[in-house]
XYZ file of C-alpha atoms in Angstrom:
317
model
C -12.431 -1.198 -47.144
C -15.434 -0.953 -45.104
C -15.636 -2.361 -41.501
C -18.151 -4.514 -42.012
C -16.093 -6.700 -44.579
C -13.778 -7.534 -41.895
C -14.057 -11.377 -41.235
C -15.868 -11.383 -37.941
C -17.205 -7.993 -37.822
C -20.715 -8.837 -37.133
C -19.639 -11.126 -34.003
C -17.780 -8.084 -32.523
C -18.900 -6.801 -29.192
C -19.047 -2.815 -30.420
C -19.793 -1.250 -27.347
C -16.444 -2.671 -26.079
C -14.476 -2.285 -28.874
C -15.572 1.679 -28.722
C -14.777 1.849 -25.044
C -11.677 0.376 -25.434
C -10.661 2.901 -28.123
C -12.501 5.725 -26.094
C -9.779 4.787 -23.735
C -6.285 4.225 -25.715
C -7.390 6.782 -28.582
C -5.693 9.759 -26.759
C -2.129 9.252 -27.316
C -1.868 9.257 -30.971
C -1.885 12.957 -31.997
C -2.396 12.798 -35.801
C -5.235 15.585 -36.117
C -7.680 13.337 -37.733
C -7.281 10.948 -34.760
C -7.712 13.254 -32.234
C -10.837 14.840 -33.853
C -12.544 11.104 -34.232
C -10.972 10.122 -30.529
C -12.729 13.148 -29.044
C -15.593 12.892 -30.939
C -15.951 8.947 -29.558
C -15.456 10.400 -25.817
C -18.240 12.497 -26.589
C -20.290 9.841 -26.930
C -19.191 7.602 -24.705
C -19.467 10.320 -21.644
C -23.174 10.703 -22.519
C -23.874 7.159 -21.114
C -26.190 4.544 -22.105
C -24.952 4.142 -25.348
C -26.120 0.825 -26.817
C -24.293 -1.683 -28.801
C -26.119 -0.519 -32.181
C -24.450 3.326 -31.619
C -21.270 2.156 -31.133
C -21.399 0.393 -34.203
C -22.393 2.950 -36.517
C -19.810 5.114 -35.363
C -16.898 2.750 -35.316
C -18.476 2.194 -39.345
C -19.409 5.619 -39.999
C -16.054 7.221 -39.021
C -13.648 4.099 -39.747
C -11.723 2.381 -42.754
C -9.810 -0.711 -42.744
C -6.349 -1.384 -44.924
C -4.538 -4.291 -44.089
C -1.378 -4.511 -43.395
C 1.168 -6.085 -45.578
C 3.373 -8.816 -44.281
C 6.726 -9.163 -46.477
C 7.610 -12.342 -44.406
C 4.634 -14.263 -43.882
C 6.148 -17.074 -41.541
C 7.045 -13.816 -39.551
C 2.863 -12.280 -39.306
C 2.419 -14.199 -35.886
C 0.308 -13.449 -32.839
C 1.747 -14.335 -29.364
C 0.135 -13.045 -25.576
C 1.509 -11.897 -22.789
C -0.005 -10.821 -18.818
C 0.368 -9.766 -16.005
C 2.085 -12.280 -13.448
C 1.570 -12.262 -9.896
C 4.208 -14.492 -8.311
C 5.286 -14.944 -4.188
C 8.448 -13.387 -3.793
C 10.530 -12.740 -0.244
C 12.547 -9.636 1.317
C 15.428 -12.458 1.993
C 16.371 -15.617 0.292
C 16.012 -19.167 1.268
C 16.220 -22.503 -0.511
C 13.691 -21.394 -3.003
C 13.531 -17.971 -3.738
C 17.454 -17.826 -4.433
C 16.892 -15.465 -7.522
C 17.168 -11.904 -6.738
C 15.459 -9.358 -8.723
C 17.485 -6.465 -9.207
C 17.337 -2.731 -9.942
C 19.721 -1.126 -12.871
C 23.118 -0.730 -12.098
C 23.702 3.412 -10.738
C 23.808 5.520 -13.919
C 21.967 3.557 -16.339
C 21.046 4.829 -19.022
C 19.047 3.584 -22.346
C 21.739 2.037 -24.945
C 24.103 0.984 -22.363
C 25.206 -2.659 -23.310
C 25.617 -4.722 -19.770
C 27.318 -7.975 -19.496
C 24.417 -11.016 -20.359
C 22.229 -12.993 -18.406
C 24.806 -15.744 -17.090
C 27.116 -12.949 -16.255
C 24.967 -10.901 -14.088
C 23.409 -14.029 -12.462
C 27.241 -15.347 -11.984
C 27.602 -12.133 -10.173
C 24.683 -9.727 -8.621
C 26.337 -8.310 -6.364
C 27.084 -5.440 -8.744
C 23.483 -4.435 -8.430
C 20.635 -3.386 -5.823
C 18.225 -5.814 -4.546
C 14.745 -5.590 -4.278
C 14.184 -9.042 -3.751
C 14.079 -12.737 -3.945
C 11.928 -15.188 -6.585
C 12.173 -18.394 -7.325
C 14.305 -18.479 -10.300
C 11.340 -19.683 -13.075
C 8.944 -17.319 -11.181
C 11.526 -14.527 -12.074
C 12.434 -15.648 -15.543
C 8.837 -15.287 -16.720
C 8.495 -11.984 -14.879
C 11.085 -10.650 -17.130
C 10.015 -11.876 -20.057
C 6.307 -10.571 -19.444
C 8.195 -6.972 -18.571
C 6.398 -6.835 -15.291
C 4.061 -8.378 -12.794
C 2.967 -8.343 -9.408
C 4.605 -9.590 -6.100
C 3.036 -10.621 -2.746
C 5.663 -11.214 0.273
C 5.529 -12.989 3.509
C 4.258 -10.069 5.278
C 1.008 -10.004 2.512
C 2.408 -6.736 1.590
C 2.004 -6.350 -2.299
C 4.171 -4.706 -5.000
C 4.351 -4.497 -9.156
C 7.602 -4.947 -10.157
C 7.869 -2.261 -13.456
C 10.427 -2.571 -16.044
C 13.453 -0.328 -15.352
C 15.989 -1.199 -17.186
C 17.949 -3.870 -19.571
C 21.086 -4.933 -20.331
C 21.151 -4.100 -24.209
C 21.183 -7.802 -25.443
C 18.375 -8.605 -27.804
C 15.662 -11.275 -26.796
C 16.159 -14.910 -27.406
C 13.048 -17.487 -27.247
C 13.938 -20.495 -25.236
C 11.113 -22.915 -26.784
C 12.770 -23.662 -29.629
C 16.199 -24.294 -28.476
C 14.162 -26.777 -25.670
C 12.260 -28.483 -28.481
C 15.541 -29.058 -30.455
C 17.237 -30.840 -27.434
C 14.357 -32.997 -26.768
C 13.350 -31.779 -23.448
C 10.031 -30.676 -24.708
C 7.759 -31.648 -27.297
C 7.683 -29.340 -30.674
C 4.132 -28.984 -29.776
C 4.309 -28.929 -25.692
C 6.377 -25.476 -25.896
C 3.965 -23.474 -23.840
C 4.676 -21.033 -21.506
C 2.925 -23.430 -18.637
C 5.110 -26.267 -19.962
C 8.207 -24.426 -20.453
C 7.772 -23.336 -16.510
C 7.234 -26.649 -15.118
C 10.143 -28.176 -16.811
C 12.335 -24.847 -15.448
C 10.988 -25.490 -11.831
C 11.409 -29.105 -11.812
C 14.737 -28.666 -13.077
C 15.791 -25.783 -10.886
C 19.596 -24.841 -10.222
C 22.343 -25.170 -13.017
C 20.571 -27.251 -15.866
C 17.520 -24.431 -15.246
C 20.052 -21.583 -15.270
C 21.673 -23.203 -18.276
C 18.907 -23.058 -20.526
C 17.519 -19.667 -19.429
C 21.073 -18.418 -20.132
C 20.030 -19.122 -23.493
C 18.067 -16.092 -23.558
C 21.114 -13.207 -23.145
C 18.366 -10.652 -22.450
C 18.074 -9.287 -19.072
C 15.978 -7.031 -17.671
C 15.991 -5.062 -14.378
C 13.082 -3.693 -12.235
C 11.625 -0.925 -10.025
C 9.366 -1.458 -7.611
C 5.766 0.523 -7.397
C 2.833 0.282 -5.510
C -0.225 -2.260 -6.538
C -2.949 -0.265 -7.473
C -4.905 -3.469 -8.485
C -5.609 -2.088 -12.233
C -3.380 -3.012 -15.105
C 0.023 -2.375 -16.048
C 0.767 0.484 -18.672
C 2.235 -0.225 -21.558
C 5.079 2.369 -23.846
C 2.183 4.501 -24.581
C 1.916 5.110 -21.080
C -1.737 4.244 -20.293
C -3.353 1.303 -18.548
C -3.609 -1.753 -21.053
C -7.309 -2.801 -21.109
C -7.939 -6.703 -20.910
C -7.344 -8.730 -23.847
C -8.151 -4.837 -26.078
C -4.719 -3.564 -26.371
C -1.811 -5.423 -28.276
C 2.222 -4.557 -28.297
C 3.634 -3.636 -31.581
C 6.379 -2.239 -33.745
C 6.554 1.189 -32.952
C 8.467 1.465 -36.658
C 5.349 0.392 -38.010
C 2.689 1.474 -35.916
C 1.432 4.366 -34.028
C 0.432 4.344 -30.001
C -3.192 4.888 -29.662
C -4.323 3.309 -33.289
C -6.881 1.119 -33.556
C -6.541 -2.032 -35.517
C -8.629 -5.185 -36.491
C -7.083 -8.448 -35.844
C -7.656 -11.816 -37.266
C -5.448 -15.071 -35.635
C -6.298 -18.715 -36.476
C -4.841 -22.042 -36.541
C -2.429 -21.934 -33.666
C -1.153 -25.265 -32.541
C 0.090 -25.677 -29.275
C -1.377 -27.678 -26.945
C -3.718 -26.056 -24.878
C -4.634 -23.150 -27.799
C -7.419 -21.516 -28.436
C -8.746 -21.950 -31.787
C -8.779 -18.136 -33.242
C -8.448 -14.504 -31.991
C -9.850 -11.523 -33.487
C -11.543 -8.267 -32.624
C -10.935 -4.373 -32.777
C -7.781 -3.921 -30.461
C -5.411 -0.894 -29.666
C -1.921 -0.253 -30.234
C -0.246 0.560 -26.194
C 2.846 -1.348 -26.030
C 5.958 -2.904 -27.492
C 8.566 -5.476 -26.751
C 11.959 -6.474 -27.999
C 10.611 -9.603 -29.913
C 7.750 -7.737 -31.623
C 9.094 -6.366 -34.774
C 7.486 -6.211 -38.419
C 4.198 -4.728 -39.677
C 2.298 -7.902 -39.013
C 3.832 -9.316 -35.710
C 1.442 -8.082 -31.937
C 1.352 -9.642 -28.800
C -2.084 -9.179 -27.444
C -2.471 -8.273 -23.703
C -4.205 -10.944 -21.595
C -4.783 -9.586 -18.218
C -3.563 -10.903 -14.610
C -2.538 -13.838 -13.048
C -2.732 -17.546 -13.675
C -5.605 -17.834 -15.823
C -4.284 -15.171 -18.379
C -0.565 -16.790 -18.046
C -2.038 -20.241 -18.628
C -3.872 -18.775 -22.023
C -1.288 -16.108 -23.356
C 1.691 -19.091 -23.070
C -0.611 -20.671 -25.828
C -1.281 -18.256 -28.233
C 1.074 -18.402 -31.209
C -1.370 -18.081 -33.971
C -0.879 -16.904 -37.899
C -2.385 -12.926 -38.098
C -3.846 -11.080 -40.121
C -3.526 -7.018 -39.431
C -5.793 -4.258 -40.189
C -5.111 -0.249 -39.607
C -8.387 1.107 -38.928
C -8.154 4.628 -40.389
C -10.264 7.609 -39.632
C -12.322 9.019 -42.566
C -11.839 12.693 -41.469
């Protein structure tokens, strides 16, 4: 269908959405792709294009199908960021957590012992440093993040590594025990209750979650983190997906309303591209939709669990 019967089309910002695909368009190397990507970074490098231009060639070279969902309890939007969390060379009283590099001779497909095993015993692995326990608990749910040490000297912490379990949500597991509300299960609420709980009840729950994941440590270049595809993720523009059902560097339309967790926003929706993945994203209609850096963009992506609607937006030649 045409982009202009997408529901909130007209409300788009197009110059965005085209700069944002000017950007991520590169890495999917269909031909038809990379003739409409270069042709966009042809108009993009010209400058001063205006809002109206960017519309009529998002329209004039774009189609919309939507995207099936065979589960619909399953076509969900979530968020995730960028963390920037205080970490320490040593540990003390409250960064006891270490965060650790992959085992020597890693490689992909290797199944490790779980999360309570390898907390039960780090010693197995290299040490980059210490985090509060919560602080470091997020970070490797969010994949990476940003650290700042005594010294000010600053880090990002990159994925390197897991230990072949699959991910397990902790929310739900929380709710059913009572120690959070069925609504209250936000990231922000699911951290306070971790911290003020910190030591063996903590560790106990977050064992819940087999899934651990090991780090590297780069330099802060104060952009964002890139995703699988390899590329910066622009701010709230680029969303994680299936890779079995999408393809790095497609554009696609999405529509999110009705979350309810406290704290949500009421809808999402806008041209975004596809730049990343993650082990809980699977199906055609499931994304997780980059929010950015620190606190602010933690505080909003640990409410976003909305309904979705998917569109692939398809070039015409």
């Amino acid at each position: 269908m045409a982009l202009t019967a997408l529901p909130g089309w007209d409300q788009e910002d197009h110059l965005t959405a085209l700069t944002a695909y000017g950007a991520g368009c590169g890495v999917d190397r269909s031909p038809a792709a990379r003739r409409t990507c270069a042709d966009a970074r042809t108009l993009l490098a010209r400058g001063r294009v205006t809002p109206s231009e960017a519309r009529a060639f998002l329209e004039g070279r774009f189609v919309a199908v939507e995207a099936v969902a065979p589960e619909p309890p399953r076509a969900l939007l979530t968020a995730y960021f960028a963390p920037e969390y205080e970490a320490r060379r040593t540990p003390d009283a409250n960064f006891d957590a270490p965060v650790l590099a992959p085992p020597p001779g890693w490689r992909r497909g290797d199944r490790l012992p779980d999360r309570a095993a390898i907390e039960a015993d780090p010693a197995s692995y290299p040490v980059l440093g210490w985090m509060r326990a919560e602080d470091l608990f997020f970070l490797q749910i969010q994949g990476s993040g940003y650290l700042t040490f005594a010294d000010g000297s600053r880090a990002r912490a990159a994925y390197a590594a897991d230990n072949g379990h699959p991910f397990v949500g902790i929310a739900r597991p929380m709710a059913d025990r009572g120690l959070l509300p069925p609504n209250g299960t936000s990231g922000d609420a699911i951290r306070a209750w971790l911290a003020a709980h910190r030591g063996p009840e903590a560790r106990a729950v977050m064992a819940l979650n087999p899934r651990y994941i090991f780090f590297r440590m780069d330099p802060d270049d104060s952009g964002h983190p890139a995703g699988a595809a390899g590329i910066p993720l622009p701010e709230r523009r680029a969303i994680a997906v299936d890779p079995a059902h999408w393809t790095y560097g497609e554009p696609v339309w999405i529509e999110a309303d009705g979350g309810n967790l406290i704290g949500a926003r009421a809808s999402y929706r806008g041209l975004v591209m596809a730049l990343d993945t993650g082990s809980a994203i699977r199906g055609p209609v499931r994304a997780d939709l980059y929010m950015g850096r620190g606190d602010a963009a933690g505080a909003e992506a640990g409410a976003v669990r909305h309904p979705l609607r998917m569109w692939r937006l398809v070039p015409r030649f």
